[in-house]
PDB file of C-alpha atoms in Angstrom:
ATOM      1  CA  MET A 570     -16.119   3.448  24.416  1.00  0.00           C
ATOM      2  CA  ASP A 571     -15.890   6.590  22.091  1.00  0.00           C
ATOM      3  CA  LYS A 572     -13.497   5.894  19.179  1.00  0.00           C
ATOM      4  CA  SER A 573     -10.203   7.466  19.668  1.00  0.00           C
ATOM      5  CA  HIS A 574     -10.045   4.464  22.781  1.00  0.00           C
ATOM      6  CA  SER A 575     -11.250   2.224  20.770  1.00  0.00           C
ATOM      7  CA  ASN A 576      -8.150   3.343  17.756  1.00  0.00           C
ATOM      8  CA  GLU A 577      -5.774   2.975  20.798  1.00  0.00           C
ATOM      9  CA  LYS A 578      -6.501   0.154  21.377  1.00  0.00           C
ATOM     10  CA  GLU A 579      -6.344  -1.122  18.101  1.00  0.00           C
ATOM     11  CA  ILE A 580      -2.730   0.237  17.633  1.00  0.00           C
ATOM     12  CA  GLN A 581      -1.576  -1.729  21.055  1.00  0.00           C
ATOM     13  CA  GLN A 582      -2.993  -4.922  19.581  1.00  0.00           C
ATOM     14  CA  LEU A 583      -0.834  -4.617  16.390  1.00  0.00           C
ATOM     15  CA  LYS A 584       2.395  -3.850  18.108  1.00  0.00           C
ATOM     16  CA  ASN A 585       1.811  -6.705  20.551  1.00  0.00           C
ATOM     17  CA  ARG A 586       0.968  -8.220  17.525  1.00  0.00           C
ATOM     18  CA  LEU A 587       4.234  -7.647  15.883  1.00  0.00           C
ATOM     19  CA  HIS A 588       6.300  -7.810  18.746  1.00  0.00           C
ATOM     20  CA  ASP A 589       5.006 -11.765  18.659  1.00  0.00           C
ATOM     21  CA  LEU A 590       5.006 -12.484  15.265  1.00  0.00           C
ATOM     22  CA  ALA A 591       9.185 -11.092  15.562  1.00  0.00           C
ATOM     23  CA  ASP A 592       9.839 -13.022  19.297  1.00  0.00           C
ATOM     24  CA  LYS A 593       8.585 -16.140  17.430  1.00  0.00           C
ATOM     25  CA  SER A 594      10.571 -16.187  14.345  1.00  0.00           C
ATOM     26  CA  TYR A 595      13.960 -15.350  15.983  1.00  0.00           C
ATOM     27  CA  GLN A 596      13.496 -17.814  19.156  1.00  0.00           C
ATOM     28  CA  GLN A 597      11.997 -20.094  17.249  1.00  0.00           C
ATOM     29  CA  SER A 598      14.444 -19.935  14.283  1.00  0.00           C
ATOM     30  CA  CYS A 599      11.793 -19.640  11.604  1.00  0.00           C
ATOM     31  CA  TYR A 600      10.000 -17.275   9.153  1.00  0.00           C
ATOM     32  CA  THR A 601       6.292 -15.547  10.748  1.00  0.00           C
ATOM     33  CA  PHE A 602       4.412 -13.332   8.391  1.00  0.00           C
ATOM     34  CA  THR A 603       1.070 -10.335   9.167  1.00  0.00           C
ATOM     35  CA  GLY A 604      -1.797 -10.271   7.411  1.00  0.00           C
ATOM     36  CA  PHE A 605      -1.611  -7.822   4.976  1.00  0.00           C
ATOM     37  CA  LEU A 606      -1.549  -3.767   6.410  1.00  0.00           C
ATOM     38  CA  GLY A 607      -2.848  -0.689   5.497  1.00  0.00           C
ATOM     39  CA  LEU A 608      -0.194   2.468   5.693  1.00  0.00           C
ATOM     40  CA  SER A 609      -1.565   3.385   9.254  1.00  0.00           C
ATOM     41  CA  GLU A 610      -0.642   0.367  10.406  1.00  0.00           C
ATOM     42  CA  GLN A 611       2.682   0.885   8.806  1.00  0.00           C
ATOM     43  CA  ASP A 612       3.603   3.477   9.963  1.00  0.00           C
ATOM     44  CA  VAL A 613       3.266   1.010  12.909  1.00  0.00           C
ATOM     45  CA  PHE A 614       5.533  -0.734  12.328  1.00  0.00           C
ATOM     46  CA  TRP A 615       7.837   2.207  11.125  1.00  0.00           C
ATOM     47  CA  ARG A 616       7.888   3.690  14.644  1.00  0.00           C
ATOM     48  CA  GLU A 617       8.379   0.701  16.331  1.00  0.00           C
ATOM     49  CA  GLU A 618      10.861  -0.864  14.166  1.00  0.00           C
ATOM     50  CA  PRO A 619      13.667  -0.386  16.622  1.00  0.00           C
ATOM     51  CA  GLY A 620      12.290  -2.887  18.817  1.00  0.00           C
ATOM     52  CA  LEU A 621      11.816  -4.959  15.676  1.00  0.00           C
ATOM     53  CA  ARG A 622      15.309  -5.105  13.928  1.00  0.00           C
ATOM     54  CA  TYR A 623      16.460  -7.591  15.997  1.00  0.00           C
ATOM     55  CA  ALA A 624      14.927 -10.488  14.456  1.00  0.00           C
ATOM     56  CA  GLY A 625      14.925  -9.635  10.734  1.00  0.00           C
ATOM     57  CA  TYR A 626      12.007  -8.380   8.423  1.00  0.00           C
ATOM     58  CA  CYS A 627      11.126  -7.911   4.585  1.00  0.00           C
ATOM     59  CA  LEU A 628       7.628  -6.040   3.384  1.00  0.00           C
ATOM     60  CA  ASN A 629       6.600  -7.415   0.340  1.00  0.00           C
ATOM     61  CA  GLY A 630       2.888  -6.528  -1.352  1.00  0.00           C
ATOM     62  CA  GLY A 631       2.859  -8.629  -4.902  1.00  0.00           C
ATOM     63  CA  PHE A 632       4.635  -5.800  -6.434  1.00  0.00           C
ATOM     64  CA  GLU A 633       7.274  -3.067  -6.390  1.00  0.00           C
ATOM     65  CA  THR A 634       4.651  -0.130  -5.560  1.00  0.00           C
ATOM     66  CA  ALA A 635       2.567  -2.237  -3.948  1.00  0.00           C
ATOM     67  CA  GLU A 636       0.742   0.294  -0.979  1.00  0.00           C
ATOM     68  CA  ARG A 637      -0.903  -2.655   1.435  1.00  0.00           C
ATOM     69  CA  VAL A 638       1.939  -5.182   2.555  1.00  0.00           C
ATOM     70  CA  MET A 639       3.346  -8.254   4.076  1.00  0.00           C
ATOM     71  CA  ILE A 640       5.751  -8.394   7.119  1.00  0.00           C
ATOM     72  CA  ARG A 641       8.294 -11.586   6.720  1.00  0.00           C
ATOM     73  CA  PHE A 642      10.150 -11.362   9.756  1.00  0.00           C
ATOM     74  CA  GLY A 643      13.212 -13.634   9.845  1.00  0.00           C
ATOM     75  CA  ASN A 644      16.775 -13.349   8.029  1.00  0.00           C
ATOM     76  CA  ALA A 645      17.545 -15.725   5.263  1.00  0.00           C
ATOM     77  CA  GLY A 646      21.519 -16.052   6.872  1.00  0.00           C
ATOM     78  CA  GLU A 647      20.439 -16.172   9.985  1.00  0.00           C
ATOM     79  CA  LEU A 648      18.287 -19.114   9.225  1.00  0.00           C
ATOM     80  CA  GLY A 649      19.820 -20.514   6.314  1.00  0.00           C
ATOM     81  CA  TYR A 650      16.940 -20.899   4.265  1.00  0.00           C
ATOM     82  CA  GLU A 651      14.336 -18.913   2.113  1.00  0.00           C
ATOM     83  CA  VAL A 652      11.174 -18.302   2.540  1.00  0.00           C
ATOM     84  CA  GLU A 653       8.179 -16.730  -0.656  1.00  0.00           C
ATOM     85  CA  PHE A 654       5.346 -14.642   0.942  1.00  0.00           C
ATOM     86  CA  PRO A 655       2.625 -16.228   1.477  1.00  0.00           C
ATOM     87  CA  LEU A 656       0.712 -14.859  -1.412  1.00  0.00           C
ATOM     88  CA  VAL A 657      -1.192 -15.171  -4.720  1.00  0.00           C
ATOM     89  CA  CYS A 658      -3.134 -13.154  -7.644  1.00  0.00           C
ATOM     90  CA  ILE A 659      -6.102 -13.704  -8.806  1.00  0.00           C
ATOM     91  CA  GLN A 660      -7.515 -12.124 -11.977  1.00  0.00           C
ATOM     92  CA  ILE A 661     -11.332 -11.412 -12.049  1.00  0.00           C
ATOM     93  CA  GLN A 662     -12.635 -11.179 -15.329  1.00  0.00           C
ATOM     94  CA  PRO A 663     -16.709 -11.035 -16.689  1.00  0.00           C
ATOM     95  CA  LEU A 664     -17.802 -13.706 -17.825  1.00  0.00           C
ATOM     96  CA  ALA A 665     -19.225 -11.287 -20.879  1.00  0.00           C
ATOM     97  CA  MET A 666     -16.831  -8.182 -21.859  1.00  0.00           C
ATOM     98  CA  LYS A 667     -19.479  -7.337 -24.260  1.00  0.00           C
ATOM     99  CA  PHE A 668     -22.381  -6.802 -21.409  1.00  0.00           C
ATOM    100  CA  ALA A 669     -19.987  -5.783 -18.631  1.00  0.00           C
ATOM    101  CA  GLU A 670     -20.061  -2.546 -15.825  1.00  0.00           C
ATOM    102  CA  GLU A 671     -16.650  -0.212 -15.608  1.00  0.00           C
ATOM    103  CA  LEU A 672     -15.873  -1.592 -12.837  1.00  0.00           C
ATOM    104  CA  SER A 673     -13.838   0.385  -9.481  1.00  0.00           C
ATOM    105  CA  HIS A 674     -11.540  -0.039  -7.360  1.00  0.00           C
ATOM    106  CA  ARG A 675     -15.471   0.513  -4.286  1.00  0.00           C
ATOM    107  CA  ASP A 676     -17.400  -2.111  -6.431  1.00  0.00           C
ATOM    108  CA  PHE A 677     -14.000  -4.625  -6.275  1.00  0.00           C
ATOM    109  CA  LEU A 678     -13.400  -4.143  -2.745  1.00  0.00           C
ATOM    110  CA  GLY A 679     -17.469  -3.766  -1.726  1.00  0.00           C
ATOM    111  CA  ALA A 680     -17.639  -7.415  -3.300  1.00  0.00           C
ATOM    112  CA  LEU A 681     -15.077  -9.135  -1.282  1.00  0.00           C
ATOM    113  CA  MET A 682     -16.171  -7.766   1.632  1.00  0.00           C
ATOM    114  CA  ASN A 683     -19.828  -8.978   1.037  1.00  0.00           C
ATOM    115  CA  LEU A 684     -18.172 -12.350   1.259  1.00  0.00           C
ATOM    116  CA  GLY A 685     -17.103 -11.731   5.347  1.00  0.00           C
ATOM    117  CA  ILE A 686     -13.633 -12.138   5.167  1.00  0.00           C
ATOM    118  CA  GLU A 687     -10.507 -10.491   7.227  1.00  0.00           C
ATOM    119  CA  ARG A 688      -9.676  -6.801   5.411  1.00  0.00           C
ATOM    120  CA  SER A 689      -5.915  -8.376   6.215  1.00  0.00           C
ATOM    121  CA  THR A 690      -6.360 -11.215   3.499  1.00  0.00           C
ATOM    122  CA  ILE A 691      -6.352  -8.928   0.725  1.00  0.00           C
ATOM    123  CA  GLY A 692      -3.433  -6.813  -0.626  1.00  0.00           C
ATOM    124  CA  ASP A 693      -4.477  -3.792  -2.976  1.00  0.00           C
ATOM    125  CA  ILE A 694      -6.327  -4.326  -6.312  1.00  0.00           C
ATOM    126  CA  LYS A 695      -5.271  -2.559  -9.456  1.00  0.00           C
ATOM    127  CA  ALA A 696      -9.012  -2.702 -10.959  1.00  0.00           C
ATOM    128  CA  GLY A 697      -8.972  -1.407 -15.256  1.00  0.00           C
ATOM    129  CA  GLU A 698     -10.781  -1.984 -17.795  1.00  0.00           C
ATOM    130  CA  LYS A 699     -14.187  -4.065 -17.073  1.00  0.00           C
ATOM    131  CA  ARG A 700     -11.219  -6.165 -14.450  1.00  0.00           C
ATOM    132  CA  ALA A 701      -9.472  -6.776 -11.976  1.00  0.00           C
ATOM    133  CA  CYS A 702      -6.232  -8.035 -10.120  1.00  0.00           C
ATOM    134  CA  LEU A 703      -6.082  -9.360  -6.482  1.00  0.00           C
ATOM    135  CA  PHE A 704      -3.540  -9.693  -4.071  1.00  0.00           C
ATOM    136  CA  CYS A 705      -4.586 -11.982  -1.057  1.00  0.00           C
ATOM    137  CA  LEU A 706      -3.023 -14.081   0.963  1.00  0.00           C
ATOM    138  CA  ASP A 707      -2.458 -17.677  -0.472  1.00  0.00           C
ATOM    139  CA  THR A 708      -5.181 -19.804   1.600  1.00  0.00           C
ATOM    140  CA  ILE A 709      -8.081 -17.511   1.016  1.00  0.00           C
ATOM    141  CA  ALA A 710      -7.879 -18.097  -2.842  1.00  0.00           C
ATOM    142  CA  ASP A 711      -9.527 -20.948  -3.035  1.00  0.00           C
ATOM    143  CA  PHE A 712     -13.371 -19.333  -1.620  1.00  0.00           C
ATOM    144  CA  ILE A 713     -12.734 -16.232  -3.276  1.00  0.00           C
ATOM    145  CA  CYS A 714     -12.644 -18.495  -6.392  1.00  0.00           C
ATOM    146  CA  GLY A 715     -14.934 -20.400  -4.880  1.00  0.00           C
ATOM    147  CA  ASN A 716     -17.622 -17.536  -4.250  1.00  0.00           C
ATOM    148  CA  LEU A 717     -17.104 -14.177  -5.676  1.00  0.00           C
ATOM    149  CA  ASP A 718     -19.606 -14.859  -9.319  1.00  0.00           C
ATOM    150  CA  GLN A 719     -20.946 -11.112  -9.161  1.00  0.00           C
ATOM    151  CA  VAL A 720     -18.916  -8.062  -8.451  1.00  0.00           C
ATOM    152  CA  LYS A 721     -22.366  -4.865  -9.040  1.00  0.00           C
ATOM    153  CA  HIS A 722     -24.335  -6.489 -11.591  1.00  0.00           C
ATOM    154  CA  THR A 723     -21.567  -8.245 -13.876  1.00  0.00           C
ATOM    155  CA  ARG A 724     -20.563 -12.076 -13.563  1.00  0.00           C
ATOM    156  CA  VAL A 725     -17.570 -13.033 -12.550  1.00  0.00           C
ATOM    157  CA  LYS A 726     -14.564 -15.476 -12.370  1.00  0.00           C
ATOM    158  CA  CYS A 727     -12.132 -15.222 -10.753  1.00  0.00           C
ATOM    159  CA  THR A 728      -8.690 -17.558 -12.010  1.00  0.00           C
ATOM    160  CA  VAL A 729      -5.053 -17.483 -10.029  1.00  0.00           C
ATOM    161  CA  ALA A 730      -2.488 -16.288 -11.857  1.00  0.00           C
ATOM    162  CA  GLU A 731      -0.225 -18.683 -12.354  1.00  0.00           C
ATOM    163  CA  ASN A 732       3.192 -15.902 -11.560  1.00  0.00           C
ATOM    164  CA  VAL A 733       2.453 -13.278  -9.993  1.00  0.00           C
ATOM    165  CA  MET A 734       5.965 -11.487 -11.048  1.00  0.00           C
ATOM    166  CA  ASP A 735       3.853 -12.481 -14.643  1.00  0.00           C
ATOM    167  CA  ILE A 736       0.848  -9.390 -14.197  1.00  0.00           C
ATOM    168  CA  PRO A 737       1.737  -6.651 -15.729  1.00  0.00           C
ATOM    169  CA  GLN A 738       3.004  -3.607 -13.122  1.00  0.00           C
ATOM    170  CA  GLU A 739       1.533  -0.440 -13.403  1.00  0.00           C
ATOM    171  CA  GLU A 740       3.401   2.061 -15.602  1.00  0.00           C
ATOM    172  CA  PRO A 741       3.401   5.970 -13.819  1.00  0.00           C
ATOM    173  CA  GLU A 742       3.674   8.918 -16.014  1.00  0.00           C
ATOM    174  CA  THR A 743       6.097  10.825 -15.567  1.00  0.00           C
ATOM    175  CA  ILE A 744       5.947  14.652 -15.317  1.00  0.00           C
ATOM    176  CA  CYS A 745       8.108  17.744 -14.708  1.00  0.00           C
ATOM    177  CA  VAL A 746       6.944  20.211 -11.879  1.00  0.00           C
ATOM    178  CA  GLN A 747       8.418  23.437 -10.850  1.00  0.00           C
ATOM    179  CA  VAL A 748       7.793  23.838  -7.513  1.00  0.00           C
ATOM    180  CA  PRO A 749       9.672  26.756  -5.127  1.00  0.00           C
ATOM    181  CA  SER A 750      11.052  24.347  -2.767  1.00  0.00           C
ATOM    182  CA  LEU A 751      11.305  20.574  -2.017  1.00  0.00           C
ATOM    183  CA  ARG A 752       9.000  21.104   0.740  1.00  0.00           C
ATOM    184  CA  VAL A 753       6.745  17.984   1.176  1.00  0.00           C
ATOM    185  CA  ASP A 754       3.411  20.386   1.200  1.00  0.00           C
ATOM    186  CA  ALA A 755       5.212  22.209  -1.879  1.00  0.00           C
ATOM    187  CA  VAL A 756       5.868  19.267  -4.408  1.00  0.00           C
ATOM    188  CA  MET A 757       2.374  17.049  -3.287  1.00  0.00           C
ATOM    189  CA  ALA A 758      -0.038  20.314  -3.984  1.00  0.00           C
ATOM    190  CA  LYS A 759       1.922  21.121  -7.496  1.00  0.00           C
ATOM    191  CA  VAL A 760       1.684  17.496  -8.801  1.00  0.00           C
ATOM    192  CA  CYS A 761      -1.835  16.705  -7.042  1.00  0.00           C
ATOM    193  CA  ASN A 762      -2.732  19.956  -8.457  1.00  0.00           C
ATOM    194  CA  LEU A 763      -4.317  21.191  -4.556  1.00  0.00           C
ATOM    195  CA  SER A 764      -4.740  24.661  -3.097  1.00  0.00           C
ATOM    196  CA  ARG A 765      -2.415  25.473   0.199  1.00  0.00           C
ATOM    197  CA  ASP A 766      -5.363  25.203   2.421  1.00  0.00           C
ATOM    198  CA  ARG A 767      -5.835  21.842   0.514  1.00  0.00           C
ATOM    199  CA  SER A 768      -2.865  20.273   0.981  1.00  0.00           C
ATOM    200  CA  LEU A 769      -2.655  21.294   5.208  1.00  0.00           C
ATOM    201  CA  ASP A 770      -5.488  19.835   4.902  1.00  0.00           C
ATOM    202  CA  LEU A 771      -4.335  16.424   4.221  1.00  0.00           C
ATOM    203  CA  PHE A 772      -1.798  16.805   6.326  1.00  0.00           C
ATOM    204  CA  ARG A 773      -4.201  17.479   9.602  1.00  0.00           C
ATOM    205  CA  ALA A 774      -6.357  14.925   8.946  1.00  0.00           C
ATOM    206  CA  GLY A 775      -3.401  12.272   9.327  1.00  0.00           C
ATOM    207  CA  LYS A 776      -3.598  11.463   5.124  1.00  0.00           C
ATOM    208  CA  VAL A 777      -0.068  11.799   3.917  1.00  0.00           C
ATOM    209  CA  TYR A 778       2.808   8.904   4.232  1.00  0.00           C
ATOM    210  CA  VAL A 779       6.799   9.563   2.838  1.00  0.00           C
ATOM    211  CA  ASN A 780       7.658   5.509   2.360  1.00  0.00           C
ATOM    212  CA  GLY A 781       5.014   4.453   4.418  1.00  0.00           C
ATOM    213  CA  ARG A 782       5.410   6.101   7.409  1.00  0.00           C
ATOM    214  CA  LEU A 783       2.692   9.319   8.392  1.00  0.00           C
ATOM    215  CA  CYS A 784       4.371  12.752   7.507  1.00  0.00           C
ATOM    216  CA  GLU A 785       2.706  15.095   9.912  1.00  0.00           C
ATOM    217  CA  ASN A 786       5.700  17.610   9.326  1.00  0.00           C
ATOM    218  CA  ASN A 787       4.490  19.902   6.544  1.00  0.00           C
ATOM    219  CA  SER A 788       8.033  21.545   5.570  1.00  0.00           C
ATOM    220  CA  ARG A 789       9.392  17.916   5.781  1.00  0.00           C
ATOM    221  CA  GLN A 790      12.522  17.893   2.818  1.00  0.00           C
ATOM    222  CA  LEU A 791      12.043  15.710   0.746  1.00  0.00           C
ATOM    223  CA  LYS A 792      14.507  12.975  -1.401  1.00  0.00           C
ATOM    224  CA  CYS A 793      15.077  11.712  -4.713  1.00  0.00           C
ATOM    225  CA  GLY A 794      13.395   7.790  -4.614  1.00  0.00           C
ATOM    226  CA  GLU A 795      10.984   8.650  -1.969  1.00  0.00           C
ATOM    227  CA  THR A 796       7.230   7.764  -2.198  1.00  0.00           C
ATOM    228  CA  VAL A 797       4.289  10.701  -2.148  1.00  0.00           C
ATOM    229  CA  ASN A 798       1.185   8.890  -0.911  1.00  0.00           C
ATOM    230  CA  ALA A 799      -1.583  11.254  -0.543  1.00  0.00           C
ATOM    231  CA  ARG A 800      -4.551   9.112   0.355  1.00  0.00           C
ATOM    232  CA  GLY A 801      -7.018   9.994  -1.956  1.00  0.00           C
ATOM    233  CA  TYR A 802      -5.280  11.704  -4.778  1.00  0.00           C
ATOM    234  CA  GLY A 803      -2.606   8.512  -5.500  1.00  0.00           C
ATOM    235  CA  LYS A 804       1.151   8.950  -5.031  1.00  0.00           C
ATOM    236  CA  PHE A 805       4.266  10.052  -5.999  1.00  0.00           C
ATOM    237  CA  VAL A 806       8.070   9.008  -6.291  1.00  0.00           C
ATOM    238  CA  LEU A 807      10.696  12.154  -6.899  1.00  0.00           C
ATOM    239  CA  ILE A 808      12.982  10.288  -9.915  1.00  0.00           C
ATOM    240  CA  GLY A 809      15.469  12.988 -10.406  1.00  0.00           C
ATOM    241  CA  GLU A 810      17.712  15.534  -8.776  1.00  0.00           C
ATOM    242  CA  PRO A 811      15.994  19.183  -8.868  1.00  0.00           C
ATOM    243  CA  ARG A 812      17.593  21.331 -10.996  1.00  0.00           C
ATOM    244  CA  GLU A 813      17.269  25.060 -10.566  1.00  0.00           C
ATOM    245  CA  THR A 814      15.214  27.060 -13.225  1.00  0.00           C
ATOM    246  CA  ARG A 815      15.892  31.057 -14.088  1.00  0.00           C
ATOM    247  CA  LYS A 816      13.385  32.185 -12.086  1.00  0.00           C
ATOM    248  CA  GLY A 817      14.751  30.396 -10.032  1.00  0.00           C
ATOM    249  CA  LYS A 818      12.251  27.340  -8.493  1.00  0.00           C
ATOM    250  CA  LEU A 819      13.331  23.904  -8.774  1.00  0.00           C
ATOM    251  CA  ALA A 820      12.229  21.813 -11.351  1.00  0.00           C
ATOM    252  CA  MET A 821      12.056  18.070 -11.297  1.00  0.00           C
ATOM    253  CA  ASP A 822      10.517  14.778 -12.378  1.00  0.00           C
ATOM    254  CA  VAL A 823       8.578  12.596 -11.401  1.00  0.00           C
ATOM    255  CA  ALA A 824       6.719   8.984 -11.951  1.00  0.00           C
ATOM    256  CA  VAL A 825       2.809   9.962 -10.673  1.00  0.00           C
ATOM    257  CA  TYR A 826       1.121   6.863  -9.264  1.00  0.00           C
ATOM    258  CA  ARG A 827      -3.001   7.608 -10.068  1.00  0.00           C
TER     259      ARG A 827
END
């Protein structure tokens, strides 16, 4: 089976799963949840969204700017009650900070995958200062805490945070950029310091998402408040209305998440 056929099969399976969850929620008057979905999987959801909205839905990854999110089907107004998302935050810290290595997102993810757990059970991993915060399904939390004891050569301990809301939020860097237009390729090239050719390569490779949806139109005009994710280069949010400079360019404020 070639890769393209395999991808098509996986996409169809995800579509079927989304519709099954929406149907169950609507017909049985209960909330249903997906696992954590990456950007490409979220794009599948958004393409199917017109046929799913009848059930009501909400997206959550544990914090406002999460890249990987769960989808909850069900509407509190219709069901008459609320159910929280079944996710928790695990704090991963070295046993001895003094002797700990500098650990990256890749290091933490690799250690987790070595435990044999499914990717859909894990959300975002916020790595930094030799430690990390991991968002995951509550059903897998005890297993992770009981089995993840080493990342690379560093011995670690895992504890579930009492309140996800107490986890420090990532603070973006606010910058002002000047661009010839609000085309997504122009803004992305400026923010991510990319050449025009490299910027176009990312679009051709399907690595650019706007508000969680795959963006194949590099000339798409951006609006204030929209989030752009360039895989491998981080993401940014337009936070201010553009203003024209004396030289005829557009200046705007952008919140950048590295």
